[in-house]
Amino acid sequence: MKNQTKPMITPTRSITKETEALLNQQIILEGQASAYYLSMASWCETQGYDTSGQFLYHHSEEERMHMLKLFKYINTAGGHALQPEMTSIKHTFKSLREVFDLTLDHEIAVTKSINNLVDHCFKTKDFATFNFLQWFVSEQREEETIARRAVELFDLIGEEGVGLFMIDQEIGKLEAYAAKVTQSN
Ligand code: FEO
Protein backbone atom coordinates (compact mmCIF):
# COMPACT_ATOMS: atom_id res chain seq x y z
CA MET A 1 0.00 0.00 0.00
CA LYS A 2 1.27 3.43 -0.95
CA ASN A 3 2.31 5.86 1.73
CA GLN A 4 -0.47 8.38 1.96
CA THR A 5 0.65 11.87 2.82
CA LYS A 6 -1.66 13.78 5.04
CA PRO A 7 -3.26 16.84 3.44
CA MET A 8 -1.73 20.11 4.61
CA ILE A 9 -3.98 21.95 7.00
CA THR A 10 -3.89 25.63 6.21
CA PRO A 11 -4.47 27.58 9.37
CA THR A 12 -7.05 30.31 8.91
CA ARG A 13 -5.89 32.25 11.92
CA SER A 14 -2.63 33.03 13.67
CA ILE A 15 -4.04 33.94 17.09
CA THR A 16 -5.99 31.67 19.41
CA LYS A 17 -9.61 32.37 20.36
CA GLU A 18 -8.42 33.15 23.87
CA THR A 19 -5.89 35.74 22.67
CA GLU A 20 -8.51 37.21 20.36
CA ALA A 21 -10.91 37.60 23.32
CA LEU A 22 -8.21 39.27 25.42
CA LEU A 23 -7.34 41.65 22.58
CA ASN A 24 -11.03 42.49 22.19
CA GLN A 25 -11.13 43.17 25.92
CA GLN A 26 -8.26 45.59 25.40
CA ILE A 27 -10.26 47.27 22.61
CA ILE A 28 -13.00 47.95 25.18
CA LEU A 29 -10.53 49.70 27.50
CA GLU A 30 -9.02 51.82 24.72
CA GLY A 31 -12.48 52.71 23.39
CA GLN A 32 -13.62 53.66 26.88
CA ALA A 33 -10.52 55.81 27.33
CA SER A 34 -11.29 57.60 24.07
CA ALA A 35 -14.93 58.16 25.09
CA TYR A 36 -14.09 59.22 28.66
CA TYR A 37 -11.45 61.72 27.51
CA LEU A 38 -13.77 63.17 24.90
CA SER A 39 -16.43 63.71 27.56
CA MET A 40 -13.84 65.24 29.91
CA ALA A 41 -12.55 67.51 27.11
CA SER A 42 -16.05 68.82 26.52
CA TRP A 43 -16.65 69.45 30.23
CA CYS A 44 -13.29 71.28 30.55
CA GLU A 45 -14.21 73.50 27.61
CA THR A 46 -17.53 74.44 29.20
CA GLN A 47 -15.74 75.35 32.44
CA GLY A 48 -13.14 77.58 30.79
CA TYR A 49 -10.25 75.11 31.16
CA ASP A 50 -9.34 75.51 27.51
CA THR A 51 -5.84 74.06 27.60
CA SER A 52 -6.97 70.96 29.48
CA GLY A 53 -9.83 70.66 27.01
CA GLN A 54 -7.46 70.72 24.04
CA PHE A 55 -5.15 68.26 25.76
CA LEU A 56 -8.03 65.84 26.37
CA TYR A 57 -9.47 66.17 22.84
CA HIS A 58 -6.06 65.22 21.52
CA HIS A 59 -5.73 62.41 24.05
CA SER A 60 -9.13 61.06 23.05
CA GLU A 61 -7.94 60.87 19.42
CA GLU A 62 -4.80 59.04 20.51
CA GLU A 63 -6.85 56.45 22.38
CA ARG A 64 -8.98 55.90 19.30
CA MET A 65 -5.78 55.31 17.34
CA HIS A 66 -4.71 52.72 19.96
CA MET A 67 -8.07 51.01 19.54
CA LEU A 68 -7.72 50.96 15.74
CA LYS A 69 -4.23 49.43 15.98
CA LEU A 70 -5.85 46.52 17.84
CA PHE A 71 -8.66 46.27 15.27
CA LYS A 72 -6.15 45.94 12.43
CA TYR A 73 -4.03 43.44 14.31
CA ILE A 74 -6.88 41.13 15.29
CA ASN A 75 -8.44 41.09 11.82
CA THR A 76 -5.12 40.63 10.02
CA ALA A 77 -4.40 37.68 12.32
CA GLY A 78 -7.67 36.00 11.30
CA GLY A 79 -9.82 37.08 14.25
CA HIS A 80 -12.71 39.51 14.43
CA ALA A 81 -12.31 42.88 16.15
CA LEU A 82 -15.51 44.03 17.83
CA GLN A 83 -16.73 47.58 18.26
CA PRO A 84 -17.37 47.93 22.00
CA GLU A 85 -20.60 49.22 23.53
CA MET A 86 -20.19 52.61 25.17
CA THR A 87 -22.50 53.19 28.10
CA SER A 88 -22.44 55.04 31.43
CA ILE A 89 -20.27 57.87 30.18
CA LYS A 90 -19.78 60.47 32.90
CA HIS A 91 -20.55 63.95 31.54
CA THR A 92 -19.97 66.19 34.52
CA PHE A 93 -17.19 66.31 37.07
CA LYS A 94 -16.78 67.77 40.53
CA SER A 95 -13.55 69.55 39.64
CA LEU A 96 -10.58 69.68 37.27
CA ARG A 97 -8.73 67.56 39.79
CA GLU A 98 -11.35 64.84 39.57
CA VAL A 99 -10.87 64.75 35.78
CA PHE A 100 -7.16 64.05 36.13
CA ASP A 101 -7.57 61.67 39.10
CA LEU A 102 -9.92 59.58 36.93
CA THR A 103 -7.50 59.79 34.00
CA LEU A 104 -4.68 58.40 36.14
CA ASP A 105 -6.94 55.61 37.47
CA HIS A 106 -7.90 54.62 33.94
CA GLU A 107 -4.33 54.67 32.65
CA ILE A 108 -3.20 52.44 35.53
CA ALA A 109 -6.02 49.99 34.65
CA VAL A 110 -4.95 50.02 30.98
CA THR A 111 -1.31 49.33 31.90
CA LYS A 112 -2.37 46.41 34.10
CA SER A 113 -4.46 44.97 31.29
CA ILE A 114 -1.61 45.32 28.75
CA ASN A 115 0.77 43.62 31.17
CA ASN A 116 -1.65 40.70 31.64
CA LEU A 117 -1.98 40.40 27.87
CA VAL A 118 1.79 40.40 27.39
CA ASP A 119 2.13 37.77 30.12
CA HIS A 120 -0.52 35.61 28.44
CA CYS A 121 1.25 35.85 25.05
CA PHE A 122 4.59 34.93 26.57
CA LYS A 123 3.15 31.92 28.37
CA THR A 124 1.36 30.67 25.25
CA LYS A 125 4.42 31.35 23.05
CA ASP A 126 2.51 33.78 20.83
CA PHE A 127 5.62 35.83 20.16
CA ALA A 128 4.14 37.75 17.22
CA THR A 129 1.41 39.22 19.45
CA PHE A 130 3.93 39.62 22.25
CA ASN A 131 6.06 41.67 19.87
CA PHE A 132 3.08 43.70 18.63
CA LEU A 133 2.20 44.59 22.23
CA GLN A 134 5.63 46.07 23.01
CA TRP A 135 4.51 49.32 21.39
CA PHE A 136 1.65 49.50 23.93
CA VAL A 137 4.03 48.77 26.81
CA SER A 138 6.16 51.82 25.90
CA GLU A 139 3.12 53.96 25.18
CA GLN A 140 1.59 53.17 28.57
CA ARG A 141 4.81 54.17 30.29
CA GLU A 142 4.52 57.59 28.69
CA GLU A 143 0.78 57.91 29.31
CA GLU A 144 1.08 57.02 32.98
CA THR A 145 3.92 59.53 33.35
CA ILE A 146 1.69 62.23 31.88
CA ALA A 147 -1.33 61.33 34.01
CA ARG A 148 0.74 61.11 37.20
CA ARG A 149 2.36 64.47 36.52
CA ALA A 150 -1.04 66.05 35.86
CA VAL A 151 -2.25 64.93 39.31
CA GLU A 152 1.01 66.17 40.93
CA LEU A 153 0.44 69.65 39.49
CA PHE A 154 -2.54 70.15 41.82
CA ASP A 155 -0.35 69.66 44.90
CA LEU A 156 2.67 71.50 43.52
CA ILE A 157 0.81 74.63 42.40
CA GLY A 158 -2.22 74.55 44.70
CA GLU A 159 -5.75 75.30 43.59
CA GLU A 160 -6.25 78.63 45.38
CA GLY A 161 -6.21 82.03 43.67
CA VAL A 162 -4.80 81.77 40.15
CA GLY A 163 -3.70 78.19 40.89
CA LEU A 164 -6.31 76.48 38.72
CA PHE A 165 -5.55 78.85 35.85
CA MET A 166 -1.84 78.00 36.14
CA ILE A 167 -2.53 74.26 36.39
CA ASP A 168 -4.59 74.49 33.21
CA GLN A 169 -1.66 76.20 31.45
CA GLU A 170 0.80 73.56 32.68
CA ILE A 171 -1.40 70.72 31.37
CA GLY A 172 -0.52 71.97 27.88
CA LYS A 173 3.17 71.19 28.52
CA LEU A 174 2.69 67.63 29.72
CA GLU A 175 3.43 65.82 26.46
CA ALA A 176 6.77 67.60 26.10
CA TYR A 177 7.50 66.80 29.76
CA ALA A 178 6.74 63.09 29.31
CA ALA A 179 8.83 62.87 26.12
CA LYS A 180 11.80 64.37 28.00
CA VAL A 181 11.41 62.10 31.03
CA THR A 182 10.90 58.85 29.11
CA GLN A 183 13.78 59.59 26.70
CA SER A 184 16.18 60.15 29.56
CA ASN A 185 15.28 56.74 31.12
FE1 FEO B 1 -4.25 53.62 25.20
FE2 FEO B 1 -3.96 55.44 27.48
O1 FEO B 1 -4.47 53.80 26.99
mmCIF file of C-alpha atoms and ligand atoms in Angstrom:
data_model
loop_
_atom_site.group_PDB
_atom_site.id
_atom_site.type_symbol
_atom_site.label_atom_id
_atom_site.label_comp_id
_atom_site.label_asym_id
_atom_site.label_seq_id
_atom_site.Cartn_x
_atom_site.Cartn_y
_atom_site.Cartn_z
ATOM 1 C CA MET A 1 0.000 0.000 0.000
ATOM 2 C CA LYS A 2 1.272 3.434 -0.945
ATOM 3 C CA ASN A 3 2.306 5.863 1.731
ATOM 4 C CA GLN A 4 -0.468 8.380 1.958
ATOM 5 C CA THR A 5 0.650 11.869 2.821
ATOM 6 C CA LYS A 6 -1.660 13.783 5.039
ATOM 7 C CA PRO A 7 -3.257 16.842 3.436
ATOM 8 C CA MET A 8 -1.728 20.106 4.613
ATOM 9 C CA ILE A 9 -3.976 21.950 7.002
ATOM 10 C CA THR A 10 -3.887 25.627 6.205
ATOM 11 C CA PRO A 11 -4.466 27.582 9.375
ATOM 12 C CA THR A 12 -7.048 30.313 8.911
ATOM 13 C CA ARG A 13 -5.894 32.250 11.924
ATOM 14 C CA SER A 14 -2.627 33.033 13.671
ATOM 15 C CA ILE A 15 -4.036 33.944 17.094
ATOM 16 C CA THR A 16 -5.991 31.668 19.415
ATOM 17 C CA LYS A 17 -9.606 32.373 20.358
ATOM 18 C CA GLU A 18 -8.420 33.150 23.873
ATOM 19 C CA THR A 19 -5.894 35.739 22.672
ATOM 20 C CA GLU A 20 -8.513 37.212 20.364
ATOM 21 C CA ALA A 21 -10.910 37.599 23.320
ATOM 22 C CA LEU A 22 -8.211 39.271 25.420
ATOM 23 C CA LEU A 23 -7.340 41.654 22.575
ATOM 24 C CA ASN A 24 -11.034 42.493 22.186
ATOM 25 C CA GLN A 25 -11.126 43.171 25.921
ATOM 26 C CA GLN A 26 -8.256 45.594 25.397
ATOM 27 C CA ILE A 27 -10.259 47.273 22.611
ATOM 28 C CA ILE A 28 -13.001 47.950 25.176
ATOM 29 C CA LEU A 29 -10.529 49.700 27.504
ATOM 30 C CA GLU A 30 -9.017 51.822 24.715
ATOM 31 C CA GLY A 31 -12.480 52.705 23.393
ATOM 32 C CA GLN A 32 -13.620 53.656 26.881
ATOM 33 C CA ALA A 33 -10.524 55.811 27.335
ATOM 34 C CA SER A 34 -11.290 57.601 24.070
ATOM 35 C CA ALA A 35 -14.929 58.160 25.092
ATOM 36 C CA TYR A 36 -14.090 59.225 28.659
ATOM 37 C CA TYR A 37 -11.450 61.717 27.514
ATOM 38 C CA LEU A 38 -13.774 63.174 24.904
ATOM 39 C CA SER A 39 -16.431 63.714 27.560
ATOM 40 C CA MET A 40 -13.837 65.236 29.908
ATOM 41 C CA ALA A 41 -12.555 67.508 27.113
ATOM 42 C CA SER A 42 -16.051 68.821 26.523
ATOM 43 C CA TRP A 43 -16.653 69.449 30.233
ATOM 44 C CA CYS A 44 -13.294 71.276 30.554
ATOM 45 C CA GLU A 45 -14.205 73.497 27.612
ATOM 46 C CA THR A 46 -17.534 74.437 29.197
ATOM 47 C CA GLN A 47 -15.740 75.345 32.443
ATOM 48 C CA GLY A 48 -13.135 77.584 30.785
ATOM 49 C CA TYR A 49 -10.249 75.107 31.164
ATOM 50 C CA ASP A 50 -9.343 75.514 27.514
ATOM 51 C CA THR A 51 -5.839 74.056 27.598
ATOM 52 C CA SER A 52 -6.974 70.957 29.483
ATOM 53 C CA GLY A 53 -9.830 70.659 27.009
ATOM 54 C CA GLN A 54 -7.459 70.723 24.036
ATOM 55 C CA PHE A 55 -5.148 68.256 25.762
ATOM 56 C CA LEU A 56 -8.027 65.838 26.367
ATOM 57 C CA TYR A 57 -9.474 66.173 22.843
ATOM 58 C CA HIS A 58 -6.058 65.217 21.524
ATOM 59 C CA HIS A 59 -5.726 62.407 24.054
ATOM 60 C CA SER A 60 -9.128 61.056 23.052
ATOM 61 C CA GLU A 61 -7.942 60.874 19.423
ATOM 62 C CA GLU A 62 -4.800 59.039 20.514
ATOM 63 C CA GLU A 63 -6.849 56.447 22.377
ATOM 64 C CA ARG A 64 -8.982 55.898 19.300
ATOM 65 C CA MET A 65 -5.775 55.315 17.342
ATOM 66 C CA HIS A 66 -4.709 52.720 19.957
ATOM 67 C CA MET A 67 -8.068 51.007 19.541
ATOM 68 C CA LEU A 68 -7.715 50.957 15.740
ATOM 69 C CA LYS A 69 -4.235 49.434 15.984
ATOM 70 C CA LEU A 70 -5.853 46.519 17.840
ATOM 71 C CA PHE A 71 -8.661 46.268 15.267
ATOM 72 C CA LYS A 72 -6.147 45.939 12.434
ATOM 73 C CA TYR A 73 -4.025 43.438 14.307
ATOM 74 C CA ILE A 74 -6.879 41.131 15.291
ATOM 75 C CA ASN A 75 -8.440 41.086 11.822
ATOM 76 C CA THR A 76 -5.119 40.633 10.021
ATOM 77 C CA ALA A 77 -4.399 37.676 12.316
ATOM 78 C CA GLY A 78 -7.666 35.998 11.303
ATOM 79 C CA GLY A 79 -9.815 37.075 14.247
ATOM 80 C CA HIS A 80 -12.708 39.509 14.432
ATOM 81 C CA ALA A 81 -12.306 42.876 16.149
ATOM 82 C CA LEU A 82 -15.509 44.026 17.833
ATOM 83 C CA GLN A 83 -16.732 47.579 18.263
ATOM 84 C CA PRO A 84 -17.368 47.934 22.002
ATOM 85 C CA GLU A 85 -20.605 49.219 23.525
ATOM 86 C CA MET A 86 -20.188 52.609 25.168
ATOM 87 C CA THR A 87 -22.499 53.185 28.104
ATOM 88 C CA SER A 88 -22.442 55.039 31.433
ATOM 89 C CA ILE A 89 -20.275 57.870 30.185
ATOM 90 C CA LYS A 90 -19.779 60.474 32.896
ATOM 91 C CA HIS A 91 -20.548 63.951 31.537
ATOM 92 C CA THR A 92 -19.970 66.192 34.523
ATOM 93 C CA PHE A 93 -17.186 66.308 37.065
ATOM 94 C CA LYS A 94 -16.782 67.770 40.529
ATOM 95 C CA SER A 95 -13.550 69.548 39.640
ATOM 96 C CA LEU A 96 -10.581 69.675 37.271
ATOM 97 C CA ARG A 97 -8.726 67.564 39.785
ATOM 98 C CA GLU A 98 -11.345 64.841 39.573
ATOM 99 C CA VAL A 99 -10.869 64.747 35.783
ATOM 100 C CA PHE A 100 -7.163 64.046 36.132
ATOM 101 C CA ASP A 101 -7.570 61.670 39.099
ATOM 102 C CA LEU A 102 -9.916 59.578 36.928
ATOM 103 C CA THR A 103 -7.497 59.793 34.000
ATOM 104 C CA LEU A 104 -4.685 58.396 36.135
ATOM 105 C CA ASP A 105 -6.939 55.608 37.468
ATOM 106 C CA HIS A 106 -7.904 54.616 33.939
ATOM 107 C CA GLU A 107 -4.326 54.669 32.651
ATOM 108 C CA ILE A 108 -3.202 52.436 35.527
ATOM 109 C CA ALA A 109 -6.018 49.988 34.654
ATOM 110 C CA VAL A 110 -4.947 50.022 30.979
ATOM 111 C CA THR A 111 -1.313 49.330 31.896
ATOM 112 C CA LYS A 112 -2.375 46.410 34.098
ATOM 113 C CA SER A 113 -4.455 44.968 31.291
ATOM 114 C CA ILE A 114 -1.610 45.323 28.745
ATOM 115 C CA ASN A 115 0.771 43.617 31.174
ATOM 116 C CA ASN A 116 -1.652 40.703 31.636
ATOM 117 C CA LEU A 117 -1.981 40.405 27.874
ATOM 118 C CA VAL A 118 1.794 40.404 27.394
ATOM 119 C CA ASP A 119 2.127 37.774 30.120
ATOM 120 C CA HIS A 120 -0.521 35.609 28.445
ATOM 121 C CA CYS A 121 1.245 35.853 25.053
ATOM 122 C CA PHE A 122 4.589 34.932 26.568
ATOM 123 C CA LYS A 123 3.153 31.917 28.374
ATOM 124 C CA THR A 124 1.357 30.671 25.252
ATOM 125 C CA LYS A 125 4.421 31.354 23.053
ATOM 126 C CA ASP A 126 2.514 33.782 20.829
ATOM 127 C CA PHE A 127 5.617 35.828 20.161
ATOM 128 C CA ALA A 128 4.142 37.753 17.222
ATOM 129 C CA THR A 129 1.409 39.220 19.449
ATOM 130 C CA PHE A 130 3.929 39.617 22.250
ATOM 131 C CA ASN A 131 6.058 41.666 19.866
ATOM 132 C CA PHE A 132 3.082 43.703 18.633
ATOM 133 C CA LEU A 133 2.200 44.594 22.228
ATOM 134 C CA GLN A 134 5.631 46.068 23.007
ATOM 135 C CA TRP A 135 4.509 49.324 21.386
ATOM 136 C CA PHE A 136 1.652 49.497 23.928
ATOM 137 C CA VAL A 137 4.028 48.769 26.805
ATOM 138 C CA SER A 138 6.161 51.822 25.901
ATOM 139 C CA GLU A 139 3.124 53.959 25.181
ATOM 140 C CA GLN A 140 1.595 53.169 28.570
ATOM 141 C CA ARG A 141 4.814 54.165 30.293
ATOM 142 C CA GLU A 142 4.519 57.594 28.687
ATOM 143 C CA GLU A 143 0.778 57.906 29.310
ATOM 144 C CA GLU A 144 1.080 57.020 32.977
ATOM 145 C CA THR A 145 3.924 59.525 33.352
ATOM 146 C CA ILE A 146 1.695 62.233 31.880
ATOM 147 C CA ALA A 147 -1.327 61.326 34.014
ATOM 148 C CA ARG A 148 0.736 61.111 37.201
ATOM 149 C CA ARG A 149 2.364 64.473 36.524
ATOM 150 C CA ALA A 150 -1.037 66.048 35.863
ATOM 151 C CA VAL A 151 -2.248 64.926 39.307
ATOM 152 C CA GLU A 152 1.008 66.172 40.930
ATOM 153 C CA LEU A 153 0.442 69.653 39.494
ATOM 154 C CA PHE A 154 -2.539 70.154 41.818
ATOM 155 C CA ASP A 155 -0.352 69.664 44.898
ATOM 156 C CA LEU A 156 2.675 71.497 43.517
ATOM 157 C CA ILE A 157 0.813 74.625 42.404
ATOM 158 C CA GLY A 158 -2.224 74.545 44.698
ATOM 159 C CA GLU A 159 -5.754 75.300 43.586
ATOM 160 C CA GLU A 160 -6.251 78.631 45.375
ATOM 161 C CA GLY A 161 -6.207 82.027 43.672
ATOM 162 C CA VAL A 162 -4.802 81.765 40.154
ATOM 163 C CA GLY A 163 -3.705 78.188 40.892
ATOM 164 C CA LEU A 164 -6.311 76.482 38.719
ATOM 165 C CA PHE A 165 -5.548 78.847 35.850
ATOM 166 C CA MET A 166 -1.844 77.999 36.138
ATOM 167 C CA ILE A 167 -2.529 74.261 36.387
ATOM 168 C CA ASP A 168 -4.593 74.491 33.211
ATOM 169 C CA GLN A 169 -1.657 76.196 31.455
ATOM 170 C CA GLU A 170 0.801 73.565 32.681
ATOM 171 C CA ILE A 171 -1.396 70.721 31.373
ATOM 172 C CA GLY A 172 -0.518 71.967 27.882
ATOM 173 C CA LYS A 173 3.170 71.194 28.515
ATOM 174 C CA LEU A 174 2.688 67.625 29.720
ATOM 175 C CA GLU A 175 3.425 65.821 26.464
ATOM 176 C CA ALA A 176 6.771 67.599 26.098
ATOM 177 C CA TYR A 177 7.497 66.803 29.760
ATOM 178 C CA ALA A 178 6.736 63.088 29.307
ATOM 179 C CA ALA A 179 8.833 62.873 26.123
ATOM 180 C CA LYS A 180 11.802 64.374 27.999
ATOM 181 C CA VAL A 181 11.409 62.099 31.028
ATOM 182 C CA THR A 182 10.897 58.851 29.107
ATOM 183 C CA GLN A 183 13.778 59.591 26.699
ATOM 184 C CA SER A 184 16.181 60.147 29.565
ATOM 185 C CA ASN A 185 15.285 56.740 31.119
HETATM 186 FE FE1 FEO B 1 -4.253 53.620 25.199
HETATM 187 FE FE2 FEO B 1 -3.958 55.440 27.480
HETATM 188 O O1 FEO B 1 -4.465 53.796 26.994
#
